Structures are given as structure tokens and as C-alpha cells.
mmCIF file of C-alpha atoms in Angstrom:
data_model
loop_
_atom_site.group_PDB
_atom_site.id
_atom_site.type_symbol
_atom_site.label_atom_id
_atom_site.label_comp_id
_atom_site.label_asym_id
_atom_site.label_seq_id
_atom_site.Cartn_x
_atom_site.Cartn_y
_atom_site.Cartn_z
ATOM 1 C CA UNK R 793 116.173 -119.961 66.249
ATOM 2 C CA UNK R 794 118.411 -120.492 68.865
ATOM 3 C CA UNK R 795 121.607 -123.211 69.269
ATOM 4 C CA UNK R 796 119.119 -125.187 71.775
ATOM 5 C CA UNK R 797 116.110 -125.543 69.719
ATOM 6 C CA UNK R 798 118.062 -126.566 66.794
ATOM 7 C CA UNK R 799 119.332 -129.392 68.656
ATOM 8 C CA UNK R 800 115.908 -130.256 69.918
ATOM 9 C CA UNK R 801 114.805 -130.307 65.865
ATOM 10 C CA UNK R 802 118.117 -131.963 64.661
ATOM 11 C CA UNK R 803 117.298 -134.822 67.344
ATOM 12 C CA UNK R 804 113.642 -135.091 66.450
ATOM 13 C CA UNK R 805 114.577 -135.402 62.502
ATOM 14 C CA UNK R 806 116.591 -138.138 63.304
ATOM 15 C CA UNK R 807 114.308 -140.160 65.371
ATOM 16 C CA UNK R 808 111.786 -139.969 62.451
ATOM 17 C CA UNK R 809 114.629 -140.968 60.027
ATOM 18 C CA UNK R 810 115.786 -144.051 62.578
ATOM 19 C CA UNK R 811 111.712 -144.988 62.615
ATOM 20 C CA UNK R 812 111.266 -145.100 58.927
ATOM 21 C CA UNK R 813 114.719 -147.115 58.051
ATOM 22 C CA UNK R 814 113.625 -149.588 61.140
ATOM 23 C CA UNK R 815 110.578 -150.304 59.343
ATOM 24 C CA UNK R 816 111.642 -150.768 56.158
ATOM 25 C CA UNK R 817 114.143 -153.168 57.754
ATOM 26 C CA UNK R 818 111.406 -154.870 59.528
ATOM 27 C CA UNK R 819 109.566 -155.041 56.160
ATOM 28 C CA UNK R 820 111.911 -156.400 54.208
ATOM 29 C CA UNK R 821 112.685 -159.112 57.107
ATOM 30 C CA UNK R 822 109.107 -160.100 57.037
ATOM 31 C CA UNK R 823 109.265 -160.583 53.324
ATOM 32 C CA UNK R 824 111.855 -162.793 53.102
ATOM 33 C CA UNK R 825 110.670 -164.740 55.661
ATOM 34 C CA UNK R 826 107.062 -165.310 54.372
ATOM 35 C CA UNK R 827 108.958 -166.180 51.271
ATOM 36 C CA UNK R 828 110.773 -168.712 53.115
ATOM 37 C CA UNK R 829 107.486 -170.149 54.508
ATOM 38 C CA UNK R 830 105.989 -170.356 51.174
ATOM 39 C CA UNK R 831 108.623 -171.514 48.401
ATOM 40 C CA UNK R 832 111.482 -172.817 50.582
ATOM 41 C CA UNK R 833 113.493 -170.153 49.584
ATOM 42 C CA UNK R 834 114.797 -166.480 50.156
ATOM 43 C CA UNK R 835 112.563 -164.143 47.744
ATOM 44 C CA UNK R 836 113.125 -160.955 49.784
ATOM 45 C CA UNK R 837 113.727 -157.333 48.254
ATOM 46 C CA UNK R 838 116.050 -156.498 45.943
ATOM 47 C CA UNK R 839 117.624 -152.806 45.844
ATOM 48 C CA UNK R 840 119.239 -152.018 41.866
ATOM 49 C CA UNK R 841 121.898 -149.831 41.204
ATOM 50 C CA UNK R 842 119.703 -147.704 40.074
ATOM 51 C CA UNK R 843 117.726 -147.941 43.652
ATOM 52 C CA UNK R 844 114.983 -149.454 42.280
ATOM 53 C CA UNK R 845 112.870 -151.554 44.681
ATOM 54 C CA UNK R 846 111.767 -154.546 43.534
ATOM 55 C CA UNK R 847 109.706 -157.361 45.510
ATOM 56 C CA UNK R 848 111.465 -160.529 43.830
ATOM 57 C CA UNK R 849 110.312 -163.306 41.974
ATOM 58 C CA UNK R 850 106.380 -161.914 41.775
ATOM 59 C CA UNK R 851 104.490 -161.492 38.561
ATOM 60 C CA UNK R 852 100.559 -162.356 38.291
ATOM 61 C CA UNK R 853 99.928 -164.966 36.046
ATOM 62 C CA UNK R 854 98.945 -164.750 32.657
ATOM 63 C CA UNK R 855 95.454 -165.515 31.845
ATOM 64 C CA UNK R 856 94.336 -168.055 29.674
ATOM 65 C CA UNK R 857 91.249 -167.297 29.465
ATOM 66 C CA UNK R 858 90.714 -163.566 28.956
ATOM 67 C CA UNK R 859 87.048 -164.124 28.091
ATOM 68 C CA UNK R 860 84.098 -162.983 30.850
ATOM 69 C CA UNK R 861 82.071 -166.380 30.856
ATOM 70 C CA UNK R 862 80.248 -167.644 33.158
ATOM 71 C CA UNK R 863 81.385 -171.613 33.322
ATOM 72 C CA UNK R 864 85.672 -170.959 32.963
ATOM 73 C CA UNK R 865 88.277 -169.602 35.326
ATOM 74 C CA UNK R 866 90.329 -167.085 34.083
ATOM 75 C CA UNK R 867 93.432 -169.304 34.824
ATOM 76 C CA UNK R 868 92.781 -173.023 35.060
ATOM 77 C CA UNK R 869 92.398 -174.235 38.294
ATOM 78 C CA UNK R 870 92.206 -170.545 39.858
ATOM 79 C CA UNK R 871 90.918 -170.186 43.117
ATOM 80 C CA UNK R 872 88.027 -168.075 43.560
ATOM 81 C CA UNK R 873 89.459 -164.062 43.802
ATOM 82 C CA UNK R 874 92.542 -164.991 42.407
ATOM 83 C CA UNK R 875 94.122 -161.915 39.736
ATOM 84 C CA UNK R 876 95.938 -162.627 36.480
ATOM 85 C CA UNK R 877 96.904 -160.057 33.292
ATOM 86 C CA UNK R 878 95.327 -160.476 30.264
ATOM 87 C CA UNK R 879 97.454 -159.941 26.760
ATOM 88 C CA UNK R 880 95.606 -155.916 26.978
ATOM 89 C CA UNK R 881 97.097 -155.030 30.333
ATOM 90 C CA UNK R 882 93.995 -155.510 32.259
ATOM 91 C CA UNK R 883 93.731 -157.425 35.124
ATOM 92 C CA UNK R 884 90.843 -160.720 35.056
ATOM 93 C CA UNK R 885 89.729 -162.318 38.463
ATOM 94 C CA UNK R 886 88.416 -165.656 38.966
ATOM 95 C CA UNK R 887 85.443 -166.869 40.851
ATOM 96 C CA UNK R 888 83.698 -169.760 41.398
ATOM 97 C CA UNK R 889 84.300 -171.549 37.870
ATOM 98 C CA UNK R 890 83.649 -167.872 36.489
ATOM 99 C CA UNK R 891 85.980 -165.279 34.748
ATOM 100 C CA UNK R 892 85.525 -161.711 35.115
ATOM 101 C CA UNK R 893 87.423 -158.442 34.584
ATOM 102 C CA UNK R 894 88.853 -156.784 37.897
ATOM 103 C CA UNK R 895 87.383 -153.104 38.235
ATOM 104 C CA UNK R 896 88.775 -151.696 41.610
ATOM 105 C CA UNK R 897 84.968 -149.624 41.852
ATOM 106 C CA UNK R 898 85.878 -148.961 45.786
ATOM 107 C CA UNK R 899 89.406 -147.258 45.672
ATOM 108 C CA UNK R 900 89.651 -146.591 42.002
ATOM 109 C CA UNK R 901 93.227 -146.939 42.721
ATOM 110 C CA UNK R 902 95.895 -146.599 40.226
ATOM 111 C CA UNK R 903 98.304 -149.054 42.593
ATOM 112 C CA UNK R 904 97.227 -152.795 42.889
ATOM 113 C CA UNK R 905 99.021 -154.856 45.458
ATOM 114 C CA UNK R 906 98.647 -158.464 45.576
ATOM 115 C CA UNK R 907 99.342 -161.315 48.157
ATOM 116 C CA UNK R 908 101.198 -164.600 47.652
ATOM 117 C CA UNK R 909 97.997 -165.969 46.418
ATOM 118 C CA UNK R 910 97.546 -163.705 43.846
ATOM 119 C CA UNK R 911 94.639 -161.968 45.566
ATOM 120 C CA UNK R 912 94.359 -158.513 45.527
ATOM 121 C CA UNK R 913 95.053 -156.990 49.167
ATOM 122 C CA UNK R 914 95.457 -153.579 50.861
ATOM 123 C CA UNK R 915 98.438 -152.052 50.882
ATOM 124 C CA UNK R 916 98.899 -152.712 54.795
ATOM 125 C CA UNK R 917 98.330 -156.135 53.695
ATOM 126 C CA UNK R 918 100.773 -158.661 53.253
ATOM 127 C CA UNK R 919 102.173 -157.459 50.249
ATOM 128 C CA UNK R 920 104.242 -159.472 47.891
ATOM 129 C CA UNK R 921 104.048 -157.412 44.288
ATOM 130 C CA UNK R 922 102.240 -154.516 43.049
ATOM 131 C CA UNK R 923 100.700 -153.509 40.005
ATOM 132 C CA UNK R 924 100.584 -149.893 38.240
ATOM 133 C CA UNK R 925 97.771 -149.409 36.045
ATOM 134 C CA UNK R 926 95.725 -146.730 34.172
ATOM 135 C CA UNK R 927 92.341 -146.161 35.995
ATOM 136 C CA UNK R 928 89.626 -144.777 34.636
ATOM 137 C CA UNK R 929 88.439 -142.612 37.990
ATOM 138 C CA UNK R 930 84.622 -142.761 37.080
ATOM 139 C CA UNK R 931 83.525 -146.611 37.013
ATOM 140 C CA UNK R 932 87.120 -148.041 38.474
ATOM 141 C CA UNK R 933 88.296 -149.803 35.534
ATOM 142 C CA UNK R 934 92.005 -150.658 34.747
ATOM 143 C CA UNK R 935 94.262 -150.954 31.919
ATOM 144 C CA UNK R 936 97.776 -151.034 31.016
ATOM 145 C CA UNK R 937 98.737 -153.017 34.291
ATOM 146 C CA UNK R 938 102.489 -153.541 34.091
ATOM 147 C CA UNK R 939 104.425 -154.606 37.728
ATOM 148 C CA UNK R 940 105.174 -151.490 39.732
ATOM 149 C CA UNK R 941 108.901 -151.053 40.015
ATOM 150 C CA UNK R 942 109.772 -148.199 42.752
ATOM 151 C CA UNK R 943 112.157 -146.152 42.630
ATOM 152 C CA UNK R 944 113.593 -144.580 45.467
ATOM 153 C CA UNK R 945 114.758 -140.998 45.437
ATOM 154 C CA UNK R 946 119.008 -140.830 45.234
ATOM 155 C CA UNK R 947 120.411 -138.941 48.962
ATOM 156 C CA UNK R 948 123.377 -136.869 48.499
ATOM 157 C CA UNK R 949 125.469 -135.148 51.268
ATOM 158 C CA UNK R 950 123.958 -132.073 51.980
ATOM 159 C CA UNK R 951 124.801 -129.947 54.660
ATOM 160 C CA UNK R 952 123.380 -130.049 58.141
ATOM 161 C CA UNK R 953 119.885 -128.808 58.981
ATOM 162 C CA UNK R 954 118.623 -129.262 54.918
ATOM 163 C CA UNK R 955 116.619 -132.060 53.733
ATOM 164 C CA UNK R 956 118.672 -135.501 51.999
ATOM 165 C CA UNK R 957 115.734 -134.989 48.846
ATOM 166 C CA UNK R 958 114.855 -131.825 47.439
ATOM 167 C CA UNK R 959 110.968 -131.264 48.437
ATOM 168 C CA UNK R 960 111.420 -133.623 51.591
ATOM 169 C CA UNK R 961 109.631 -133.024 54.951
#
């Protein structure tokens, strides 16, 4: 390869490197202000020492009632599609004056991200806390639902031209 199209590359990696940290910027900007909107106060995103991610101050609420009947909300008052964990790990959702337990049948999805509301969203969704659970890939069903901590991979110096995280694009 030739001095010229290594420049060419060495530019193009960092334009996709200067996209991706503007977005999570933007990101984490748009969560703090949502939580600003709904609590009166900063929730934002906090980054560990350990470079953990973790979407502040979220955690479903706990259900109390964990059975599937057909005159109770799960949690009392719930609105209708709202999420909370049970005492197993799974995850109950209410609906009108009914309590139910959440199967994700469409995405059979391991990763559960909820809203403000405590409604289950898409993960292009406003997102305010996510879930990690054990799916069973046939029928949908979760279990062991504990909040989904990421962790970011560490980036060390490395010389020029090799990727920040072994395996990286």
C-alpha cells in the first residue's frame, strides 16, 4: 500500500471514530436532558472506573403482585404495558387491571430496554435502562432479568495504523 492511500485510510478511520464519539455525546446529552424534563434533575450516564456504563437512577419496579390474574395489576396503580421484576427474575407486565408475564415472542431478545415509563421500547427508542435476561429462543420467555450494566472495552496506545481493541473493525 502506498504512503497516499494510507493517508486516505488513516483519515477515513478517524472520521468513523469522530462519528461514533459525537453520537455517544449526543446520546448522553439527550439523556440527561429527558431526565431533566422528567424528575427535575440531572440523571444522565455515568462512566465507572472500571468503564462501566451505567444509565443512572433506573431500576423497574418490583412487583407486588407476581400472580397472572385477571382482575390485579402487577404493580398497584400500573398503567397498562407497564414492566416490573418479579422475586424469580422474570419480568410481569400490566394491562388493563390484569397481570401477566412478559414473553418477548417477536424478538426473543436476550436485551430488554425500557422507557421512563417503564414500558418496554426498541432499542432506537428512548432508552432509559436495560435489562439482561435468559431467553428461552423457542416461545420468547425470560428469566433471570438483572439490569444490564455495559462495559466498555479498555483502549490502550497502540501504534499507528492497528486497531485501539483487539478484534476491532
Amino acid at each position: 500500500m502506498n504512503h497516499q492511500q494510507q493517508v486516505i485510510d488513516f483519515l477515513l478511520q478517524k472520521s468513523k471514530m469522530r462519528k461514533k464519539i459525537n453520537c455517544i455525546i449526543f446520546l448522553a446529552q439527550s439523556i440527561e436532558n429527558l431526565s431533566r424534563k422528567l424528575y427535575n434533575k440531572p440523571m444522565g450516564v455515568i462512566y465507572t472506573e472500571n468503564n462501566d456504563v451505567v444509565i443512572d437512577d433506573f431500576e423497574l419496579p418490583t412487583c407486588t403482585n407476581e400472580a397472572i390474574t385477571p382482575d390485579k395489576t402487577c404493580v398497584e396503580n400500573a398503567a397498562d404495558g407497564e414492566i416490573c421484576v418479579g422475586s424469580s427474575g422474570k419480568l410481569y407486565e400490566s394491562g388493563k387491571e390484569t397481570c401477566r408475564e412478559y414473553v418477548d415472542y417477536k424478538y426473543k431478545s436476550k436485551y430488554q430496554f425500557f422507557n421512563a415509563r417503564y414500558k418496554r421500547v426498541l432499542r432506537q427508542k428512548s432508552i432509559v435502562g436495560a435489562y439482561r435476561c435468559t431467553v428461552d429462543t423457542t416461545n420468547g420467555r425470560l428469566s433471570d432479568c438483572n439490569i444490564y450494566v455495559n462495559k466498555l472495552p479498555m483502549i490502550t496506545t497502540v501504534p499507528s495504523g492497528t486497531p485501539c481493541v483487539e478484534g476491532a473493525a
